[in-house]
Short mmCIF file of C-alpha atoms in Angstrom, two decimals:
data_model
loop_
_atom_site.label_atom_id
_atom_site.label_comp_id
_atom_site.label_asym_id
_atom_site.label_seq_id
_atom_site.Cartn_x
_atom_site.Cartn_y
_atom_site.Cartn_z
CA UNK A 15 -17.60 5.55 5.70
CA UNK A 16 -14.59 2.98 5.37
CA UNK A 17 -14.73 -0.06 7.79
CA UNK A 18 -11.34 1.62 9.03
CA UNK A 19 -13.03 5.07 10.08
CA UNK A 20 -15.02 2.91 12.17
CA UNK A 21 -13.08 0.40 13.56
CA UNK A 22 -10.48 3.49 14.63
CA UNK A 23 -13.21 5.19 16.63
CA UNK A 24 -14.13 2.61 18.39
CA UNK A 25 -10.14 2.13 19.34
CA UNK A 26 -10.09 5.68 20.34
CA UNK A 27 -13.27 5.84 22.20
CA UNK A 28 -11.84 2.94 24.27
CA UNK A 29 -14.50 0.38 22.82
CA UNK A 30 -11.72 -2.07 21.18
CA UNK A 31 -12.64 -5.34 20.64
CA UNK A 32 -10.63 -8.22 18.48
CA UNK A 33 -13.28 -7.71 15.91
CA UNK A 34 -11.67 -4.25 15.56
CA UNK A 35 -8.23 -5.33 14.57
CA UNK A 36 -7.28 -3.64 11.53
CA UNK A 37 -5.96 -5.75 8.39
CA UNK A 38 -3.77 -3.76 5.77
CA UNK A 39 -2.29 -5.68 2.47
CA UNK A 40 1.07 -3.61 1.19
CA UNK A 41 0.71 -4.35 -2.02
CA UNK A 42 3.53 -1.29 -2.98
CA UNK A 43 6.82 -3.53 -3.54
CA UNK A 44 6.95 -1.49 -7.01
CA UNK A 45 8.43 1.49 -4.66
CA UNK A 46 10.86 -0.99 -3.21
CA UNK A 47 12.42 -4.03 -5.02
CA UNK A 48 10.41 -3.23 -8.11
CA UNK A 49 10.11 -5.69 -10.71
CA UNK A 50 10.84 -8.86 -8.73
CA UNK A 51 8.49 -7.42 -5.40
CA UNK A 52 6.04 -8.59 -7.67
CA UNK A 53 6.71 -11.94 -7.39
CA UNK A 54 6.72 -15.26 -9.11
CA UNK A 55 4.34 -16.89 -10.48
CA UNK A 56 3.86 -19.87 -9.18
CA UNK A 57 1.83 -23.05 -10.48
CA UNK A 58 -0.15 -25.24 -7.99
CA UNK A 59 2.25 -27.68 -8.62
CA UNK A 60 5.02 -25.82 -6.20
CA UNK A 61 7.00 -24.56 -9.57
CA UNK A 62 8.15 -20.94 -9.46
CA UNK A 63 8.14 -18.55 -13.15
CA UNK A 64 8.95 -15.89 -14.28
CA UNK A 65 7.91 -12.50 -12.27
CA UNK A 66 4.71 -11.42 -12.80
CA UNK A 67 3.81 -8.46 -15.29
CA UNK A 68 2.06 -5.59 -13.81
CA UNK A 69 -1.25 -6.12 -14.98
CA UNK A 70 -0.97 -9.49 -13.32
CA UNK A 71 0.32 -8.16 -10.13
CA UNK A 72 -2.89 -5.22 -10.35
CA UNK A 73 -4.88 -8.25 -10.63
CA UNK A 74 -4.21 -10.19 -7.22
CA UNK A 75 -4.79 -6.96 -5.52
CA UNK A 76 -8.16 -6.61 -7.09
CA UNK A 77 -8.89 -10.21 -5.97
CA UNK A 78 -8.05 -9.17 -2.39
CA UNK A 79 -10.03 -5.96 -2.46
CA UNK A 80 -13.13 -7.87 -3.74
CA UNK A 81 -12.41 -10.18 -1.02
CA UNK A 82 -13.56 -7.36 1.25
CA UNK A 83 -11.57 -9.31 4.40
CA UNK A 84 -8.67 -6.13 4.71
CA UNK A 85 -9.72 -2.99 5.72
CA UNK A 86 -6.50 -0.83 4.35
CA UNK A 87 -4.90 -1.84 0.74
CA UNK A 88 -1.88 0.41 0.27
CA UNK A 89 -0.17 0.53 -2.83
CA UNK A 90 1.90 2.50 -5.17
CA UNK A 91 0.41 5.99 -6.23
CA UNK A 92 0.91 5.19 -9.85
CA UNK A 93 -0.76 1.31 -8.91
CA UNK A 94 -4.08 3.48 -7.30
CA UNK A 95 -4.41 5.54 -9.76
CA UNK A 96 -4.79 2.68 -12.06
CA UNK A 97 -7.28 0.42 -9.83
CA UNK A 98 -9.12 3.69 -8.90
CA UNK A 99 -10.35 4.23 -12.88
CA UNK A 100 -11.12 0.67 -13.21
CA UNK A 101 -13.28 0.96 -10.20
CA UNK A 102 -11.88 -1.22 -8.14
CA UNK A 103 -12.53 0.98 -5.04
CA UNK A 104 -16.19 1.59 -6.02
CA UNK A 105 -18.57 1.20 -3.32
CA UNK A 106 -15.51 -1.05 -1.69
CA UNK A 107 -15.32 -0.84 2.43
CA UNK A 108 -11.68 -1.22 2.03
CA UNK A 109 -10.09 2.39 1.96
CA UNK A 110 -7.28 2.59 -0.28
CA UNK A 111 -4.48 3.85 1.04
CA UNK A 112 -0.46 4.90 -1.36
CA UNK A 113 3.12 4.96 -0.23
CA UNK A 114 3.69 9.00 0.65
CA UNK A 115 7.52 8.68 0.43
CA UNK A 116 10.25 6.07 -0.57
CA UNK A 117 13.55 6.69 1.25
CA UNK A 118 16.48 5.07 0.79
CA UNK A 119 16.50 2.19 2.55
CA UNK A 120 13.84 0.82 0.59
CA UNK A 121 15.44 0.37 -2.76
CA UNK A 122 16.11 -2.88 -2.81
CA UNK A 123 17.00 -2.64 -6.81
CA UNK A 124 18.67 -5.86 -7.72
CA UNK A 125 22.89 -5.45 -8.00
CA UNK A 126 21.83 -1.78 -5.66
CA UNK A 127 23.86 -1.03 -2.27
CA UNK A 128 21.51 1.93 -1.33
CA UNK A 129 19.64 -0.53 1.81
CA UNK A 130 23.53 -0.70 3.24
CA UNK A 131 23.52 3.42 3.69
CA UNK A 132 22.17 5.06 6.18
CA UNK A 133 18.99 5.99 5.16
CA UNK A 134 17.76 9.12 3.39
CA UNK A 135 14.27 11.03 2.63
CA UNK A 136 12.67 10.91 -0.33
CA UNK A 137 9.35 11.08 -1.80
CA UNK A 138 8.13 10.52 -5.15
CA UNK A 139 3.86 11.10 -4.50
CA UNK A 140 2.51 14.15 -5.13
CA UNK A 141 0.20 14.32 -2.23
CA UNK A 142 -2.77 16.81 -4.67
CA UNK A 143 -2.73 14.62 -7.52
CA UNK A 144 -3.31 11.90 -5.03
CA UNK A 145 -5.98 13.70 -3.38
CA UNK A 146 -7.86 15.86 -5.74
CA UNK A 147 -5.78 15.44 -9.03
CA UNK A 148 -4.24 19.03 -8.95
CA UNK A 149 -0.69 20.45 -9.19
CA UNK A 150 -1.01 22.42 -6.17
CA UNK A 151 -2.93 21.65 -2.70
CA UNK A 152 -6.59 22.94 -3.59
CA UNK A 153 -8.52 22.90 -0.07
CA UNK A 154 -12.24 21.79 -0.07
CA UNK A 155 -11.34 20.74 -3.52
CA UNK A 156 -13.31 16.97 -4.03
CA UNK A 157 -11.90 14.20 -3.49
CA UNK A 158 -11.11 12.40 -6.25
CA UNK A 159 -8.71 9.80 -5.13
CA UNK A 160 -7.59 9.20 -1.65
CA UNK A 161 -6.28 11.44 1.07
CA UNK A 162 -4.48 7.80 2.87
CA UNK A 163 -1.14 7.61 2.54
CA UNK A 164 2.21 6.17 4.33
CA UNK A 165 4.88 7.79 5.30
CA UNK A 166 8.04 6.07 6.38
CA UNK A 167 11.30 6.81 8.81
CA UNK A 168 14.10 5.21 9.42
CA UNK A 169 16.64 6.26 12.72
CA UNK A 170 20.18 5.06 12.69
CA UNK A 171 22.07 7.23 15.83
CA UNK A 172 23.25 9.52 13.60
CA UNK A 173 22.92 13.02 13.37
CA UNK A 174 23.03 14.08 10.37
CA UNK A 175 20.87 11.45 8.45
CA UNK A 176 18.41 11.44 11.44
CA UNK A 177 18.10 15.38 11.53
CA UNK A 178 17.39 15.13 7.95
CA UNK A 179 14.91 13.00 8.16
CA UNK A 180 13.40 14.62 11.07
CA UNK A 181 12.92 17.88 8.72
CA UNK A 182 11.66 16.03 5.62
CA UNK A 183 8.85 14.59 8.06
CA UNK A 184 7.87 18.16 9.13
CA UNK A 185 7.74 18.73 5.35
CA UNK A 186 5.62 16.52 4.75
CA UNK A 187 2.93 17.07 7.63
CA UNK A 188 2.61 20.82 6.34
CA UNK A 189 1.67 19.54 2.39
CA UNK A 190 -0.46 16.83 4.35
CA UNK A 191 -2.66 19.89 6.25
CA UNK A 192 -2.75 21.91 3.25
CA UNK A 193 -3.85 18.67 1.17
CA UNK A 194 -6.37 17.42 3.94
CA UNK A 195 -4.15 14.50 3.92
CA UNK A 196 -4.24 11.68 6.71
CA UNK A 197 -1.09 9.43 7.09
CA UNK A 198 0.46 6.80 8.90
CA UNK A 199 3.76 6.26 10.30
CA UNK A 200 6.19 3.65 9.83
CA UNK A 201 9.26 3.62 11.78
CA UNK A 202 11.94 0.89 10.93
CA UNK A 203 14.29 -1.05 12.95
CA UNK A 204 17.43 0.83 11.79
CA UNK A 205 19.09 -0.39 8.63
CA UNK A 206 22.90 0.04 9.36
CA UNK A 207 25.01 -0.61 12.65
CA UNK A 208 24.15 2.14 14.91
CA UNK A 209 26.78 1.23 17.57
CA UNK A 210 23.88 0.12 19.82
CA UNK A 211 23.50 -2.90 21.70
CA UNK A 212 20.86 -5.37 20.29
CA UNK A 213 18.83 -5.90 23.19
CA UNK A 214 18.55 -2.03 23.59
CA UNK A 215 17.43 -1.35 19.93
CA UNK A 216 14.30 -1.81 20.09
CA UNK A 217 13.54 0.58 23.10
CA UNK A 218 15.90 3.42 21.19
CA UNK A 219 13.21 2.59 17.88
CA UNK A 220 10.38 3.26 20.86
CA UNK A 221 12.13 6.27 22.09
CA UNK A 222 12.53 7.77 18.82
CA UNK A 223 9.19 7.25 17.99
CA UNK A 224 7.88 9.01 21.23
CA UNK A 225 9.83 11.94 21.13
CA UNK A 226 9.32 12.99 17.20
CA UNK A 227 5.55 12.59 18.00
CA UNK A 228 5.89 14.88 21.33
CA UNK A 229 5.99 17.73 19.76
CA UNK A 230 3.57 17.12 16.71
CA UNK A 231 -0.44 18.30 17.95
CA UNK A 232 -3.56 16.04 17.31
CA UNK A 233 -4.03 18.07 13.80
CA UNK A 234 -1.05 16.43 12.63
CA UNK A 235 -0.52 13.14 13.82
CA UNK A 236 -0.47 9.95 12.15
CA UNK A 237 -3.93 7.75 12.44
CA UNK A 238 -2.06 4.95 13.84
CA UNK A 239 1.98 3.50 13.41
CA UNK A 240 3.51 0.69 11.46
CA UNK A 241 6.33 -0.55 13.26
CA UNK A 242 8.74 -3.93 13.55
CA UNK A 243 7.75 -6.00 16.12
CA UNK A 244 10.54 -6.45 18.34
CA UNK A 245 8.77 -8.64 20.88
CA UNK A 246 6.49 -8.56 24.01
CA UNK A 247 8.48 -6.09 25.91
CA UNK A 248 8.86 -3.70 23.58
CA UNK A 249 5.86 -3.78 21.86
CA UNK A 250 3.41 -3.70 25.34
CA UNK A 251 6.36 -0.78 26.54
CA UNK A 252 4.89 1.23 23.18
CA UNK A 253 1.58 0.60 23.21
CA UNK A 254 0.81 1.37 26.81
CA UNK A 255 3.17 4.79 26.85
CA UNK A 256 0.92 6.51 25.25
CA UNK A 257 -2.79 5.14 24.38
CA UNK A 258 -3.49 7.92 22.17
CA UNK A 259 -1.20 6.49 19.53
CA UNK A 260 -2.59 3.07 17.80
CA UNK A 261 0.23 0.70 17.33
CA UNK A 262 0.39 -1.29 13.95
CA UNK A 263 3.05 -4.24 13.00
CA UNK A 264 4.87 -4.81 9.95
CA UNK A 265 5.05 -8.02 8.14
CA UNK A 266 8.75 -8.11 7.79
CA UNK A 267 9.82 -11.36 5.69
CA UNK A 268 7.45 -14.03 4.01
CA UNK A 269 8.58 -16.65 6.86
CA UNK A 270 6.51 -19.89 7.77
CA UNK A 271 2.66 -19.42 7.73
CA UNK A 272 3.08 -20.18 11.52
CA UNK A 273 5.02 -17.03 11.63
CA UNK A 274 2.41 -15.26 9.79
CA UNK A 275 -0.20 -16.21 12.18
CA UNK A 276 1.63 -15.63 15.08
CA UNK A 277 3.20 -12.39 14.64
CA UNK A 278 -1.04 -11.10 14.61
CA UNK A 279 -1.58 -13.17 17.71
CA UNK A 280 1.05 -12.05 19.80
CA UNK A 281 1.34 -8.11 18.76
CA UNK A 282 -2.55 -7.91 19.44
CA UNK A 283 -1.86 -9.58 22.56
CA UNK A 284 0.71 -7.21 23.83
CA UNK A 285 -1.30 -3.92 22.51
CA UNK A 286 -0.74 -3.55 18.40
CA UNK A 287 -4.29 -3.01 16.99
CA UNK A 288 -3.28 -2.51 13.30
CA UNK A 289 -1.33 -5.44 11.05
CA UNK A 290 0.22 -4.66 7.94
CA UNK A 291 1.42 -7.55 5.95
CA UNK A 292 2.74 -7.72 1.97
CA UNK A 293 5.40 -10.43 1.38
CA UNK A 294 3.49 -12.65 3.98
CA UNK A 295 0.25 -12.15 1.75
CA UNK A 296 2.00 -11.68 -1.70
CA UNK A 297 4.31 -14.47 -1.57
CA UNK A 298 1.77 -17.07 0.06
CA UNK A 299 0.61 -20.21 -2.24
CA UNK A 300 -3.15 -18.88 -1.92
CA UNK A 301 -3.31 -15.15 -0.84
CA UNK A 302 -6.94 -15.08 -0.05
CA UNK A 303 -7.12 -18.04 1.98
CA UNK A 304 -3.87 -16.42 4.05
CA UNK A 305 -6.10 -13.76 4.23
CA UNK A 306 -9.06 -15.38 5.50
CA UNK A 307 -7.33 -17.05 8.40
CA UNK A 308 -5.50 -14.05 9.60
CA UNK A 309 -8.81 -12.26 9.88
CA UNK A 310 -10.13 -15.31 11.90
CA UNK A 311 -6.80 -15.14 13.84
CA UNK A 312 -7.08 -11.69 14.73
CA UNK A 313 -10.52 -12.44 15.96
CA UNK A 314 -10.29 -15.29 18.25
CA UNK A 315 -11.54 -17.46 15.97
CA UNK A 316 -8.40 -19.69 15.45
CA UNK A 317 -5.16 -19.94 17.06
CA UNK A 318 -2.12 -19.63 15.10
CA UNK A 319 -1.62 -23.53 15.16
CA UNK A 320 -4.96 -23.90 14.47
CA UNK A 321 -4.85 -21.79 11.60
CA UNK A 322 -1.93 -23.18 10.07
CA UNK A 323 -3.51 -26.61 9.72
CA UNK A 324 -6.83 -25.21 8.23
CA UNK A 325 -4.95 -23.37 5.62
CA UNK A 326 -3.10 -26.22 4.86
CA UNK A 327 -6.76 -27.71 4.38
CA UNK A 328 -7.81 -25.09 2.23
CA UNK A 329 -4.30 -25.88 -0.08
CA UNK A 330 -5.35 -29.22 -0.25
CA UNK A 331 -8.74 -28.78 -1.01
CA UNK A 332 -7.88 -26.36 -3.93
CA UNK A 333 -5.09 -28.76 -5.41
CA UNK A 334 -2.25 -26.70 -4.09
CA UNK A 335 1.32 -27.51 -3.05
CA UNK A 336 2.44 -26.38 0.05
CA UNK A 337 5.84 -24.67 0.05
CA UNK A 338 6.46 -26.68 3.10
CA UNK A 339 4.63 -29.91 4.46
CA UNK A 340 2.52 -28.99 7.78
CA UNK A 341 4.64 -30.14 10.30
CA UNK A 342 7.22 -27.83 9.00
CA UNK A 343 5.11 -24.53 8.93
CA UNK A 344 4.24 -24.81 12.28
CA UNK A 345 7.34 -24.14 13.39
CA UNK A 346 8.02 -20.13 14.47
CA UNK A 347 11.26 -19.25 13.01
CA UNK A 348 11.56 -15.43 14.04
CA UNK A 349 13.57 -14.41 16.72
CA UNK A 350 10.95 -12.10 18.45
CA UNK A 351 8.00 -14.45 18.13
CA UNK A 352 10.23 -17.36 20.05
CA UNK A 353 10.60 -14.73 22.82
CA UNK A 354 6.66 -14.12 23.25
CA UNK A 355 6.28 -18.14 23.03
CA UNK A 356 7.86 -18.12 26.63
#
């Protein structure tokens, strides 16, 4: 069993504690921006490079898997297929998890205006290759990969674009039951002006995501959601609807490491139990050590201030320069984390 199977039954059984909050890395930008989601490499001395290749991107999520700190690494199908036949998953605790679908608001391909659309369904993953390496859905067939996956919506107040992705997520929950396939839900903010007012967006994202889940039974519903966090209100107005459904945050943008930090404190405060972070991770000047002090965040161990300054420790102790000096990345930058400071 993964450390995730049991750290969600304890959730559902009602025996949550902060040792239970769940810990994902997205390492899938490949589905996204592509080449530059990557990221740079960058030298201890501060100094950005090139992009990294690949293999060199494959490698930093090997380093985090070994790590054994996460509990979820999602990635590309084509990127798990890879780790999975260099063993990187063997006899791991951390279940490995792919992106189901790619819609359109994702493709952040560089000179691209596709994000600035209203977004569309689509989905690249064949769900039985993932699963059991066949064609078509072979139940009881063994598992030979992973039956993990994400699957991601995007509602804009329109009709059209929303019905359609409505009906592409029914798709996909029928090839998920015939595959034996477990998923989880993200639901963006909505990328294009929906005519709504700001303050109220964030309770139409929470409506939206309570009535396509109304009518979807236990079978079929996702193991826990991956959402923006849009502050206290919203987030404790979500998680306390309906405590059958596990609430996760997204990372959003790299931000300061304060932000980081505090975006874990404050949405397991107000009821998220899941945290799914890439560019925060990916983009930091030491990803494990980000990773260590998130997990020790999440726990109680550390405060986000507190955290901040022993990371900055760990830089300095390994020779690294900080993007910013310390005073400077204690500072919360994001709108909705400034609200929950209040």
């Amino acid at each position: 069993m993964f450390r995730l199977d049991e750290k969600l039954a304890r959730i559902r059984a009602g025996a949550y504690t902060r040792a239970d909050f769940i810990i994902a890395d997205a390492k899938d930008p490949d589905m996204g921006p592509s080449i530059p989601g990557a990221g740079p490499l960058r030298a201890k001395d501060g100094t950005l490079g090139r992009y990294q290749t690949r293999p060199e991107f494959l490698n930093n999520v090997r380093a985090i898997v070994e790590q054994d700190v996460v509990d979820i690494m999602l990635t590309s199908a084509s990127s798990f297929e890879l780790l999975n036949e260099q063993g990187v998953y063997k006899n791991s605790k951390v279940k490995p998890a792919i992106r189901a679908n790619d819609t359109t608001d994702i493709w952040f391909v560089r000179g691209g205006i596709y994000p600035k659309k209203p977004s569309r369904p689509f989905r690249t993953a064949s769900l039985s290759r993932v699963a059991t390496g066949t064609l078509d859905a072979a139940p009881g067939a063994p598992l030979v990969g992973t039956d993990l996956g994400l699957y991601s919506m995007t509602f804009n107040n329109d009709l059209e674009h929303d019905y359609a992705s409505l009906e592409a997520f029914a798709e996909f929950r029928y090839e998920a039951a015939l595959n034996g396939f477990k998923y989880f839900l993200e639901v963006f903010n909505p990328n294009v002006d929906t005519g709504i007012d700001a303050d109220l967006v964030p309770h139409y994202v929470n409506d939206c995501i309570a009535r396509c889940l109304a009518g979807v039974t236990r079978a079929d519903r996702p193991e826990f959601l991956k959402i923006a966090y849009n502050g206290p209100k919203a987030m404790e107005e979500l998680a306390s609807y309906d405590p059958s459904v596990i609430v996760g945050v997204l990372g959003g943008g790299a931000g300061t490491t304060r932000d980081c930090y505090e975006l874990i404190f404050q949405s397991e405060k107000y009821g998220a139990r899941v945290a799914l972070f890439g560019r925060k991770i990916n983009l930091a000047e030491d990803p494990l050590s980000m990773v260590k002090h998130m997990r020790a965040v999440a726990s109680g161990d550390l405060s986000p201030s507190e955290a901040v300054k022993s990371y900055h420790g760990d830089l300095g102790k390994a020779g690294i320069k900080p993007s910013r000096e310390l005073t400077a990345d204690l500072e919360v930058t994001e709108k909705p984390l400034k609200a929950g400071l209040a």
